[in-house]
Amino acid sequence: MKKEDFLWGSATAAYQCEGAWNEGGKGESNWDAFVHDPDKNPKGITGDVANDFYHRYKEDIELLAKGNQNTFRFSLSWSRIIPSSNWQINPQGVAFYRSVLEECRKHGIAANVTLLHYDIPQWIEAEGGYLNDQFPAYFARYAGMVFDLFGDSIPYYVTINEITHNANCAYLQGKYPPNHHSVQELCHVGYNLVIAHARAVAEFRKRKLNSKIGIVHTTNTVQTLLDTEEYRIARHRGDLFKNLWVTDPAILGHFPEDLPGLLEEAGIDLSFVKAEDLKLLSENTIDFLGQNCYTRTLVKPYVSGETNYYRDYEGKGEVLERLVVKNWFESDYDFSLPRDEWGREIYHKTVYDMLKGIQKRYGDIPVFITENGCALYDEVDENGEIRDDKRIDFMKNVFHWMLKAREEGCNVIGYYAWSNVDVYSWINGYKKRYGLVYVDFDHDLKRIPKKSWFWYRDFIAHSDRD
Ligand code: BG6
């Protein structure tokens, strides 16, 4: 496979890497406000400095290039480009992203840029954030400004990262800002985000750019251990909850047919749904799908408990990742499979199942694996090296399954390892590492390529010759 036929790269996100939270004219974001509130963020860990990408982007992009990577996924900080409610553009923020793009161009690296990866301006959060029915209009206005500022210099635009995961963590689990726990709000926020996405696509189409636009979804392919009628119903409802309410409208232009009825049956007030929004959806589908692929979701018929999502933010291997949707389904477990230290099942084949599932439901839409990675407590050994053999083994297996799906006709066009260098891992802090390059967060933020970085570099070089 020639390198030009397939993009190989790695990914990051603004809040997790940039730092410089109050430099260069940047406004406050919802994450800045959240991490600085000791009641909400008792651990006190912040992304104020993160890995300092704001000042070290040249070094990081050079590392990508030296690692044979030809694409880089990153996100824009909305509050760096438009710091306040007066909607004035911050020239320093724009200059920063222009330099990042120029650095990519110099190294022959295709930029894949996300407009919204969890961080929104705090003034919007204060007005109700995603729950405010003005949110789609705000997002479309911001997106339009970004398209005008950067135009074709960005070949791949992504509207929003992981609507489902962000909504679940922020409005169901209550761990991400604004820390709410309400199923009604979860549904409303999910709807507003899907509409915000479509409105941004509409802004993009108006400008007739040569670039492509997509959305990034986190696919947890939903599977069951048994194949009975009850399990099949639980599987379908799991798919509705985890995937279809985002991917159907983004790709097919409409919500799944049975979704409104099932939600109303569950007591959800759907009065926020508007006919003009549904029309907008049908007219604004995407060019490509970005799939963040970490694991699958194993479900069984619902037994008990209130709707909720549980994750292990301590990394002691004590809490299993768990999802309950009352009367619909709940998590199941295959204890014969390994788990990471944060209670997440390790199941490499999920990338194959995911690509096959997309092909079956959506045909030939081009798919990027926009994130995939292995969380570890990496450490520097006595020789100054980071021997992350588990990560290499993880990547080898994932590549085997991804390339098998490609050989069988799935239209996967690129892969991004999460993450290019170590980043801030939301509520987990800095000990949960995914990077191909180690960052010494306790001292000088020095970058040290891990063994996996070298392995990936050689893998890409080799794949270019085949
Ligand atoms: C994805 C996000 O959900 O997973 C990333 O897009 C995130 O921003 C990554 O960092 C890994 O998740 P976590 O919570 O382990 O950092």
Short mmCIF file of C-alpha atoms and ligand atoms in Angstrom, two decimals:
data_model
loop_
_atom_site.label_atom_id
_atom_site.label_comp_id
_atom_site.label_asym_id
_atom_site.label_seq_id
_atom_site.Cartn_x
_atom_site.Cartn_y
_atom_site.Cartn_z
CA MET A 1 0.00 0.00 0.00
CA LYS A 2 1.49 3.34 -1.04
CA LYS A 3 1.66 6.11 1.52
CA GLU A 4 -0.28 8.43 -0.79
CA ASP A 5 -3.17 5.93 -0.79
CA PHE A 6 -3.58 6.04 2.95
CA LEU A 7 -2.90 8.70 5.57
CA TRP A 8 -0.93 7.66 8.63
CA GLY A 9 -0.77 10.09 11.50
CA SER A 10 -1.59 10.91 15.08
CA ALA A 11 -3.98 13.20 16.90
CA THR A 12 -4.38 15.70 19.71
CA ALA A 13 -6.96 18.26 20.92
CA ALA A 14 -6.60 21.93 21.85
CA TYR A 15 -7.44 21.84 25.55
CA GLN A 16 -5.43 18.67 26.09
CA CYS A 17 -2.21 19.97 24.54
CA GLU A 18 -2.02 23.73 24.02
CA GLY A 19 -1.71 25.14 27.52
CA ALA A 20 -1.29 28.96 27.39
CA TRP A 21 -4.84 29.09 28.71
CA ASN A 22 -4.76 32.86 29.22
CA GLU A 23 -2.05 33.86 26.74
CA GLY A 24 -2.18 35.32 23.27
CA GLY A 25 -5.52 37.03 23.76
CA LYS A 26 -7.37 33.77 24.46
CA GLY A 27 -10.71 33.95 26.27
CA GLU A 28 -11.84 31.62 29.06
CA SER A 29 -13.30 28.26 28.03
CA ASN A 30 -15.75 26.05 29.92
CA TRP A 31 -12.85 23.71 30.75
CA ASP A 32 -10.74 26.60 32.11
CA ALA A 33 -13.62 27.59 34.39
CA PHE A 34 -14.29 23.99 35.44
CA VAL A 35 -10.70 23.01 36.31
CA HIS A 36 -10.20 26.23 38.28
CA ASP A 37 -13.20 25.48 40.51
CA PRO A 38 -11.92 23.48 43.52
CA ASP A 39 -15.40 22.16 44.31
CA LYS A 40 -15.79 20.68 40.85
CA ASN A 41 -12.17 19.69 40.29
CA PRO A 42 -10.95 18.50 43.70
CA LYS A 43 -7.77 16.92 42.26
CA GLY A 44 -6.74 20.41 41.12
CA ILE A 45 -5.16 19.08 37.93
CA THR A 46 -5.57 21.47 35.00
CA GLY A 47 -4.69 21.90 31.35
CA ASP A 48 -3.30 25.39 32.06
CA VAL A 49 0.08 24.34 30.67
CA ALA A 50 -0.75 20.85 29.34
CA ASN A 51 2.16 19.78 27.11
CA ASP A 52 2.65 23.40 25.99
CA PHE A 53 1.91 22.73 22.33
CA TYR A 54 1.20 26.48 22.02
CA HIS A 55 4.93 27.12 22.34
CA ARG A 56 6.31 23.78 21.16
CA TYR A 57 4.21 23.01 18.09
CA LYS A 58 7.21 23.18 15.75
CA GLU A 59 9.01 20.46 17.67
CA ASP A 60 5.88 18.30 17.81
CA ILE A 61 5.13 18.62 14.10
CA GLU A 62 8.76 17.90 13.27
CA LEU A 63 8.49 14.73 15.34
CA LEU A 64 5.46 13.69 13.32
CA ALA A 65 7.35 14.24 10.09
CA LYS A 66 10.45 12.39 11.33
CA GLY A 67 8.13 9.55 12.27
CA ASN A 68 7.02 9.27 8.61
CA GLN A 69 3.52 10.48 9.48
CA ASN A 70 1.77 12.42 6.72
CA THR A 71 -1.28 13.68 8.57
CA PHE A 72 -1.99 15.45 11.87
CA ARG A 73 -5.35 15.75 13.59
CA PHE A 74 -5.75 18.64 16.01
CA SER A 75 -8.56 20.92 17.16
CA LEU A 76 -9.06 24.65 17.33
CA SER A 77 -9.82 26.38 20.59
CA TRP A 78 -12.96 28.42 19.89
CA SER A 79 -12.10 30.83 22.73
CA ARG A 80 -8.62 31.41 21.26
CA ILE A 81 -10.10 32.49 17.92
CA ILE A 82 -13.16 34.31 19.29
CA PRO A 83 -12.43 35.18 22.92
CA SER A 84 -15.62 36.97 23.91
CA SER A 85 -19.29 37.50 23.26
CA ASN A 86 -18.59 40.49 20.99
CA TRP A 87 -17.52 37.96 18.32
CA GLN A 88 -14.34 39.89 17.52
CA ILE A 89 -11.61 37.74 16.00
CA ASN A 90 -8.39 37.44 18.02
CA PRO A 91 -5.57 38.02 15.49
CA GLN A 92 -3.00 36.30 17.74
CA GLY A 93 -5.11 33.16 17.89
CA VAL A 94 -5.53 33.11 14.12
CA ALA A 95 -1.79 33.72 13.66
CA PHE A 96 -1.03 30.77 15.93
CA TYR A 97 -3.17 28.35 13.94
CA ARG A 98 -1.85 29.73 10.66
CA SER A 99 1.69 28.94 11.87
CA VAL A 100 0.65 25.43 12.87
CA LEU A 101 -0.86 24.89 9.42
CA GLU A 102 2.20 26.34 7.73
CA GLU A 103 4.42 23.98 9.71
CA CYS A 104 2.27 21.05 8.55
CA ARG A 105 2.43 22.23 4.95
CA LYS A 106 6.24 22.56 5.08
CA HIS A 107 6.52 18.94 6.22
CA GLY A 108 3.97 17.56 3.74
CA ILE A 109 1.51 16.78 6.53
CA ALA A 110 -2.23 16.96 5.75
CA ALA A 111 -4.11 18.81 8.51
CA ASN A 112 -7.33 17.26 9.81
CA VAL A 113 -8.87 19.97 11.96
CA THR A 114 -11.73 19.69 14.44
CA LEU A 115 -13.73 22.83 15.23
CA LEU A 116 -15.01 21.63 18.59
CA HIS A 117 -13.34 19.06 20.81
CA TYR A 118 -15.18 19.52 24.14
CA ASP A 119 -14.08 23.13 24.88
CA ILE A 120 -16.54 25.98 24.28
CA PRO A 121 -16.25 29.63 25.36
CA GLN A 122 -17.25 30.10 28.99
CA TRP A 123 -19.63 32.93 28.08
CA ILE A 124 -21.61 30.41 26.01
CA GLU A 125 -21.51 27.90 28.86
CA ALA A 126 -22.84 30.63 31.17
CA GLU A 127 -25.80 31.06 28.80
CA GLY A 128 -26.65 27.38 29.06
CA GLY A 129 -24.01 25.93 26.75
CA TYR A 130 -25.17 23.05 24.56
CA LEU A 131 -28.56 23.13 26.25
CA ASN A 132 -29.27 26.63 24.98
CA ASP A 133 -31.29 26.44 21.76
CA GLN A 134 -29.12 29.25 20.44
CA PHE A 135 -26.13 26.90 20.54
CA PRO A 136 -26.48 25.61 16.95
CA ALA A 137 -26.60 29.20 15.68
CA TYR A 138 -23.53 30.14 17.72
CA PHE A 139 -21.63 27.14 16.45
CA ALA A 140 -22.60 27.82 12.83
CA ARG A 141 -21.41 31.42 13.18
CA TYR A 142 -18.05 30.29 14.60
CA ALA A 143 -17.70 27.59 11.93
CA GLY A 144 -18.42 30.10 9.15
CA MET A 145 -15.74 32.41 10.53
CA VAL A 146 -13.23 29.55 10.63
CA PHE A 147 -14.01 28.56 7.03
CA ASP A 148 -13.50 32.18 5.94
CA LEU A 149 -10.25 32.49 7.88
CA PHE A 150 -8.61 29.23 6.86
CA GLY A 151 -10.43 28.14 3.69
CA ASP A 152 -8.67 25.52 1.62
CA SER A 153 -5.51 25.62 3.74
CA ILE A 154 -7.26 22.92 5.80
CA PRO A 155 -7.98 19.87 3.61
CA TYR A 156 -10.11 18.03 6.18
CA TYR A 157 -12.53 19.80 8.50
CA VAL A 158 -14.32 18.03 11.32
CA THR A 159 -17.29 19.78 12.92
CA ILE A 160 -17.54 18.17 16.37
CA ASN A 161 -15.64 15.49 18.25
CA GLU A 162 -17.63 12.71 19.92
CA ILE A 163 -21.08 14.16 20.49
CA THR A 164 -22.16 11.01 22.31
CA HIS A 165 -19.21 10.70 24.69
CA ASN A 166 -19.12 14.39 25.51
CA ALA A 167 -22.87 14.51 26.13
CA ASN A 168 -22.72 11.38 28.28
CA CYS A 169 -19.82 12.62 30.39
CA ALA A 170 -21.18 16.17 30.76
CA TYR A 171 -24.96 15.61 31.08
CA LEU A 172 -25.39 12.04 32.31
CA GLN A 173 -22.34 11.09 34.30
CA GLY A 174 -21.81 14.72 35.32
CA LYS A 175 -18.01 14.58 35.31
CA TYR A 176 -17.30 17.01 32.46
CA PRO A 177 -18.55 20.60 32.59
CA PRO A 178 -21.25 21.64 33.31
CA ASN A 179 -21.55 18.51 35.53
CA HIS A 180 -25.26 17.81 35.11
CA HIS A 181 -27.09 14.54 35.55
CA SER A 182 -30.35 14.48 33.62
CA VAL A 183 -31.55 12.09 30.93
CA GLN A 184 -33.93 14.73 29.58
CA GLU A 185 -31.07 17.21 29.25
CA LEU A 186 -28.84 14.55 27.74
CA CYS A 187 -31.35 14.03 24.92
CA HIS A 188 -31.83 17.76 24.39
CA VAL A 189 -28.08 18.45 24.33
CA GLY A 190 -27.53 15.54 21.95
CA TYR A 191 -30.14 16.96 19.60
CA ASN A 192 -28.69 20.49 19.75
CA LEU A 193 -25.21 19.15 18.98
CA VAL A 194 -26.41 17.13 15.99
CA ILE A 195 -28.21 20.23 14.65
CA ALA A 196 -25.17 22.42 15.38
CA HIS A 197 -23.10 19.98 13.33
CA ALA A 198 -25.53 20.14 10.38
CA ARG A 199 -25.65 23.93 10.51
CA ALA A 200 -21.84 24.04 10.33
CA VAL A 201 -21.92 21.70 7.32
CA ALA A 202 -24.43 24.09 5.69
CA GLU A 203 -21.99 27.01 6.26
CA PHE A 204 -19.22 24.91 4.74
CA ARG A 205 -21.25 24.04 1.61
CA LYS A 206 -22.14 27.72 1.03
CA ARG A 207 -18.46 28.54 0.62
CA LYS A 208 -17.75 25.89 -2.02
CA LEU A 209 -14.32 25.06 -0.65
CA ASN A 210 -12.19 22.28 -2.12
CA SER A 211 -11.76 20.78 1.34
CA LYS A 212 -13.84 17.91 2.76
CA ILE A 213 -16.00 17.96 5.86
CA GLY A 214 -16.91 15.25 8.33
CA ILE A 215 -17.84 14.53 11.91
CA VAL A 216 -15.90 12.50 14.47
CA HIS A 217 -17.92 9.89 16.28
CA THR A 218 -16.70 7.44 18.87
CA THR A 219 -17.95 4.11 17.69
CA ASN A 220 -18.42 1.51 20.28
CA THR A 221 -19.65 -1.31 18.12
CA VAL A 222 -22.44 -2.84 20.14
CA GLN A 223 -22.33 -6.58 20.63
CA THR A 224 -23.89 -9.27 22.83
CA LEU A 225 -22.67 -12.59 24.16
CA LEU A 226 -25.98 -14.33 23.39
CA ASP A 227 -28.23 -14.27 20.36
CA THR A 228 -31.79 -14.41 21.62
CA GLU A 229 -34.69 -12.10 20.74
CA GLU A 230 -34.21 -10.18 24.01
CA TYR A 231 -30.49 -9.79 23.41
CA ARG A 232 -31.11 -8.60 19.84
CA ILE A 233 -33.49 -5.92 21.13
CA ALA A 234 -30.91 -4.84 23.74
CA ARG A 235 -28.25 -4.73 21.00
CA HIS A 236 -30.36 -2.54 18.75
CA ARG A 237 -31.20 -0.16 21.59
CA GLY A 238 -27.53 -0.05 22.54
CA ASP A 239 -26.73 0.86 18.95
CA LEU A 240 -29.36 3.62 19.00
CA PHE A 241 -27.94 5.01 22.24
CA LYS A 242 -24.24 4.72 21.37
CA ASN A 243 -24.16 5.34 17.65
CA LEU A 244 -27.16 5.71 15.40
CA TRP A 245 -28.60 9.00 16.69
CA VAL A 246 -25.37 10.66 15.51
CA THR A 247 -24.22 8.65 12.52
CA ASP A 248 -27.66 8.27 10.85
CA PRO A 249 -28.38 12.02 10.71
CA ALA A 250 -24.77 12.85 9.77
CA ILE A 251 -24.60 10.29 6.94
CA LEU A 252 -28.20 9.52 5.95
CA GLY A 253 -29.68 12.91 6.84
CA HIS A 254 -32.31 11.70 9.33
CA PHE A 255 -32.65 10.25 12.83
CA PRO A 256 -33.41 6.51 13.11
CA GLU A 257 -37.13 5.98 12.52
CA ASP A 258 -37.88 4.17 15.77
CA LEU A 259 -35.91 6.56 17.99
CA PRO A 260 -38.53 9.27 18.70
CA GLY A 261 -41.18 6.70 19.69
CA LEU A 262 -38.82 4.83 22.00
CA LEU A 263 -37.68 8.07 23.65
CA GLU A 264 -41.26 9.23 24.21
CA GLU A 265 -42.12 5.85 25.64
CA ALA A 266 -39.21 6.40 28.06
CA GLY A 267 -40.76 9.70 29.17
CA ILE A 268 -38.55 12.11 27.21
CA ASP A 269 -40.21 15.38 26.18
CA LEU A 270 -39.22 15.88 22.54
CA SER A 271 -40.74 19.34 22.12
CA PHE A 272 -37.28 20.66 21.24
CA VAL A 273 -37.44 18.87 17.86
CA LYS A 274 -38.29 21.29 15.01
CA ALA A 275 -39.35 20.51 11.46
CA GLU A 276 -36.91 23.05 9.98
CA ASP A 277 -34.03 21.32 11.78
CA LEU A 278 -34.99 17.97 10.28
CA LYS A 279 -35.03 19.54 6.83
CA LEU A 280 -31.60 21.04 7.46
CA LEU A 281 -30.29 17.60 8.45
CA SER A 282 -31.56 16.01 5.28
CA GLU A 283 -29.74 18.61 3.17
CA ASN A 284 -26.38 18.59 4.95
CA THR A 285 -24.70 15.23 5.10
CA ILE A 286 -20.95 14.67 5.39
CA ASP A 287 -18.10 13.78 3.01
CA PHE A 288 -16.27 11.46 5.40
CA LEU A 289 -16.76 9.85 8.76
CA GLY A 290 -14.14 10.04 11.51
CA GLN A 291 -14.31 7.12 13.89
CA ASN A 292 -12.59 7.15 17.24
CA CYS A 293 -12.24 3.48 17.98
CA TYR A 294 -11.08 2.36 21.41
CA THR A 295 -13.28 -0.53 22.39
CA ARG A 296 -16.67 -2.12 21.82
CA THR A 297 -19.80 -1.94 23.96
CA LEU A 298 -20.99 -5.29 25.21
CA VAL A 299 -24.64 -5.24 26.32
CA LYS A 300 -27.36 -7.48 27.70
CA PRO A 301 -31.06 -6.93 28.38
CA TYR A 302 -31.72 -4.38 31.14
CA VAL A 303 -31.90 -5.80 34.66
CA SER A 304 -31.86 -2.95 37.15
CA GLY A 305 -30.65 0.52 38.07
CA GLU A 306 -31.11 4.08 36.86
CA THR A 307 -29.69 5.35 33.57
CA ASN A 308 -26.04 6.22 34.17
CA TYR A 309 -22.50 5.89 32.88
CA TYR A 310 -19.58 4.86 35.07
CA ARG A 311 -15.86 5.16 34.31
CA ASP A 312 -12.70 4.67 36.31
CA TYR A 313 -10.86 7.97 36.68
CA GLU A 314 -8.43 6.60 39.26
CA GLY A 315 -6.72 3.94 37.16
CA LYS A 316 -6.45 1.34 39.88
CA GLY A 317 -8.26 -1.30 37.90
CA GLU A 318 -11.11 -1.35 40.43
CA VAL A 319 -14.04 0.10 38.47
CA LEU A 320 -15.32 -1.52 35.28
CA GLU A 321 -16.61 0.78 32.55
CA ARG A 322 -20.39 0.46 32.77
CA LEU A 323 -23.47 1.86 31.08
CA VAL A 324 -27.09 1.42 32.14
CA VAL A 325 -30.03 2.71 30.12
CA LYS A 326 -33.13 1.99 32.10
CA ASN A 327 -35.49 -0.49 30.40
CA TRP A 328 -33.27 -0.55 27.28
CA PHE A 329 -30.01 -2.40 28.08
CA GLU A 330 -27.03 -2.50 30.40
CA SER A 331 -23.35 -3.42 30.15
CA ASP A 332 -22.28 -7.03 29.94
CA TYR A 333 -18.75 -8.40 30.44
CA ASP A 334 -16.53 -11.03 28.89
CA PHE A 335 -14.11 -11.74 31.69
CA SER A 336 -11.90 -13.89 29.46
CA LEU A 337 -10.61 -10.71 27.78
CA PRO A 338 -7.90 -8.43 29.17
CA ARG A 339 -8.65 -4.93 30.49
CA ASP A 340 -6.56 -1.82 30.84
CA GLU A 341 -5.84 -0.24 34.23
CA TRP A 342 -8.90 1.97 33.78
CA GLY A 343 -11.33 -0.96 33.55
CA ARG A 344 -11.79 -0.87 29.78
CA GLU A 345 -11.93 -4.11 27.79
CA ILE A 346 -9.11 -4.62 25.27
CA TYR A 347 -10.60 -6.10 22.13
CA HIS A 348 -8.60 -5.38 18.97
CA LYS A 349 -11.04 -6.93 16.52
CA THR A 350 -13.53 -4.19 17.27
CA VAL A 351 -11.92 -2.03 14.56
CA TYR A 352 -12.75 -4.70 11.97
CA ASP A 353 -16.30 -5.16 13.26
CA MET A 354 -16.77 -1.40 13.27
CA LEU A 355 -15.58 -0.95 9.66
CA LYS A 356 -17.69 -3.87 8.46
CA GLY A 357 -20.72 -2.47 10.32
CA ILE A 358 -20.30 0.94 8.70
CA GLN A 359 -19.97 -0.61 5.26
CA LYS A 360 -23.13 -2.61 5.83
CA ARG A 361 -25.24 0.33 7.03
CA TYR A 362 -23.70 3.24 5.12
CA GLY A 363 -21.99 1.75 2.07
CA ASP A 364 -18.84 3.31 0.73
CA ILE A 365 -18.48 6.45 2.84
CA PRO A 366 -14.75 7.18 3.39
CA VAL A 367 -13.73 6.50 6.99
CA PHE A 368 -10.78 7.77 8.98
CA ILE A 369 -9.88 6.08 12.23
CA THR A 370 -9.50 9.49 13.87
CA GLU A 371 -8.38 8.12 17.26
CA ASN A 372 -7.19 4.78 18.52
CA GLY A 373 -4.76 4.13 21.29
CA CYS A 374 -3.60 2.30 24.34
CA ALA A 375 -3.59 3.90 27.80
CA LEU A 376 -0.58 2.99 29.93
CA TYR A 377 1.36 4.21 32.95
CA ASP A 378 4.51 4.76 30.86
CA GLU A 379 7.79 5.27 32.67
CA VAL A 380 11.30 6.22 31.64
CA ASP A 381 13.74 3.37 32.40
CA GLU A 382 17.34 3.58 33.64
CA ASN A 383 18.56 4.01 30.05
CA GLY A 384 16.25 6.95 29.46
CA GLU A 385 13.95 4.86 27.23
CA ILE A 386 10.23 4.20 27.30
CA ARG A 387 9.66 0.57 26.39
CA ASP A 388 5.92 0.57 25.75
CA ASP A 389 5.77 -2.91 24.25
CA LYS A 390 2.11 -3.28 25.23
CA ARG A 391 1.27 -0.30 23.02
CA ILE A 392 3.19 -1.79 20.10
CA ASP A 393 1.39 -5.06 20.51
CA PHE A 394 -1.93 -3.18 20.64
CA MET A 395 -1.14 -1.25 17.42
CA LYS A 396 0.06 -4.38 15.60
CA ASN A 397 -3.21 -6.13 16.35
CA VAL A 398 -5.37 -3.13 15.47
CA PHE A 399 -3.51 -2.67 12.18
CA HIS A 400 -3.99 -6.33 11.34
CA TRP A 401 -7.77 -6.01 11.74
CA MET A 402 -8.01 -2.59 10.10
CA LEU A 403 -6.04 -3.66 7.03
CA LYS A 404 -8.00 -6.91 6.78
CA ALA A 405 -11.22 -4.87 6.61
CA ARG A 406 -9.60 -2.66 3.97
CA GLU A 407 -8.59 -5.66 1.89
CA GLU A 408 -12.18 -6.85 2.11
CA GLY A 409 -13.38 -3.60 0.58
CA CYS A 410 -14.04 -1.26 3.53
CA ASN A 411 -13.27 2.32 2.54
CA VAL A 412 -10.90 3.21 5.39
CA ILE A 413 -8.60 5.99 4.19
CA GLY A 414 -6.43 6.89 7.17
CA TYR A 415 -5.43 6.17 10.75
CA TYR A 416 -4.56 8.49 13.64
CA ALA A 417 -2.92 7.17 16.77
CA TRP A 418 -4.15 8.87 19.91
CA SER A 419 -2.05 10.77 20.78
CA ASN A 420 0.94 12.28 18.97
CA VAL A 421 2.63 13.14 22.28
CA ASP A 422 1.33 12.65 25.84
CA VAL A 423 -1.56 14.98 26.68
CA TYR A 424 -3.87 15.94 29.54
CA SER A 425 -6.40 13.12 29.86
CA TRP A 426 -9.49 15.06 30.96
CA ILE A 427 -10.50 14.07 34.52
CA ASN A 428 -7.72 11.44 34.68
CA GLY A 429 -4.90 14.00 34.66
CA TYR A 430 -1.44 13.27 33.26
CA LYS A 431 -0.59 9.77 34.47
CA LYS A 432 -2.88 8.09 31.96
CA ARG A 433 -0.73 8.29 28.86
CA TYR A 434 -1.52 7.44 25.24
CA GLY A 435 1.26 9.31 23.41
CA LEU A 436 3.80 7.92 20.96
CA VAL A 437 6.14 10.49 22.49
CA TYR A 438 6.69 10.80 26.23
CA VAL A 439 6.35 14.21 27.90
CA ASP A 440 8.07 14.87 31.20
CA PHE A 441 5.22 16.78 32.86
CA ASP A 442 7.03 17.08 36.20
CA HIS A 443 10.07 18.92 34.91
CA ASP A 444 10.71 20.57 31.58
CA LEU A 445 8.02 19.06 29.33
CA LYS A 446 10.84 17.42 27.44
CA ARG A 447 9.74 15.15 24.59
CA ILE A 448 11.21 11.61 24.38
CA PRO A 449 9.98 9.33 21.55
CA LYS A 450 8.73 6.04 23.00
CA LYS A 451 9.56 2.65 21.52
CA SER A 452 6.11 2.74 19.85
CA TRP A 453 7.03 5.95 17.99
CA PHE A 454 10.01 4.16 16.39
CA TRP A 455 7.90 1.09 15.68
CA TYR A 456 5.18 3.18 14.00
CA ARG A 457 7.80 5.09 11.99
CA ASP A 458 9.20 1.84 10.64
CA PHE A 459 5.77 0.33 10.07
CA ILE A 460 4.76 3.31 7.90
CA ALA A 461 8.04 3.15 5.96
CA HIS A 462 7.50 -0.55 5.37
CA SER A 463 3.86 -0.14 4.35
CA ASP A 464 5.02 2.37 1.74
CA ARG A 465 7.13 -0.25 0.00
CA ASP A 466 4.45 -2.94 -0.25
C1 BG6 B 1 -11.57 10.29 23.24
C2 BG6 B 1 -11.38 11.79 23.20
O1 BG6 B 1 -12.79 10.02 23.84
O2 BG6 B 1 -10.71 9.53 24.00
C3 BG6 B 1 -10.01 12.26 23.63
O3 BG6 B 1 -11.69 12.31 21.95
C4 BG6 B 1 -9.60 11.48 24.87
O4 BG6 B 1 -10.06 13.63 23.87
C5 BG6 B 1 -9.46 10.01 24.45
O5 BG6 B 1 -8.46 11.93 25.50
C6 BG6 B 1 -9.02 9.11 25.56
O6 BG6 B 1 -9.90 9.23 26.65
P1 BG6 B 1 -9.38 9.50 28.10
O7 BG6 B 1 -10.59 9.91 28.87
O8 BG6 B 1 -8.81 8.22 28.55
O9 BG6 B 1 -8.35 10.61 27.97
#
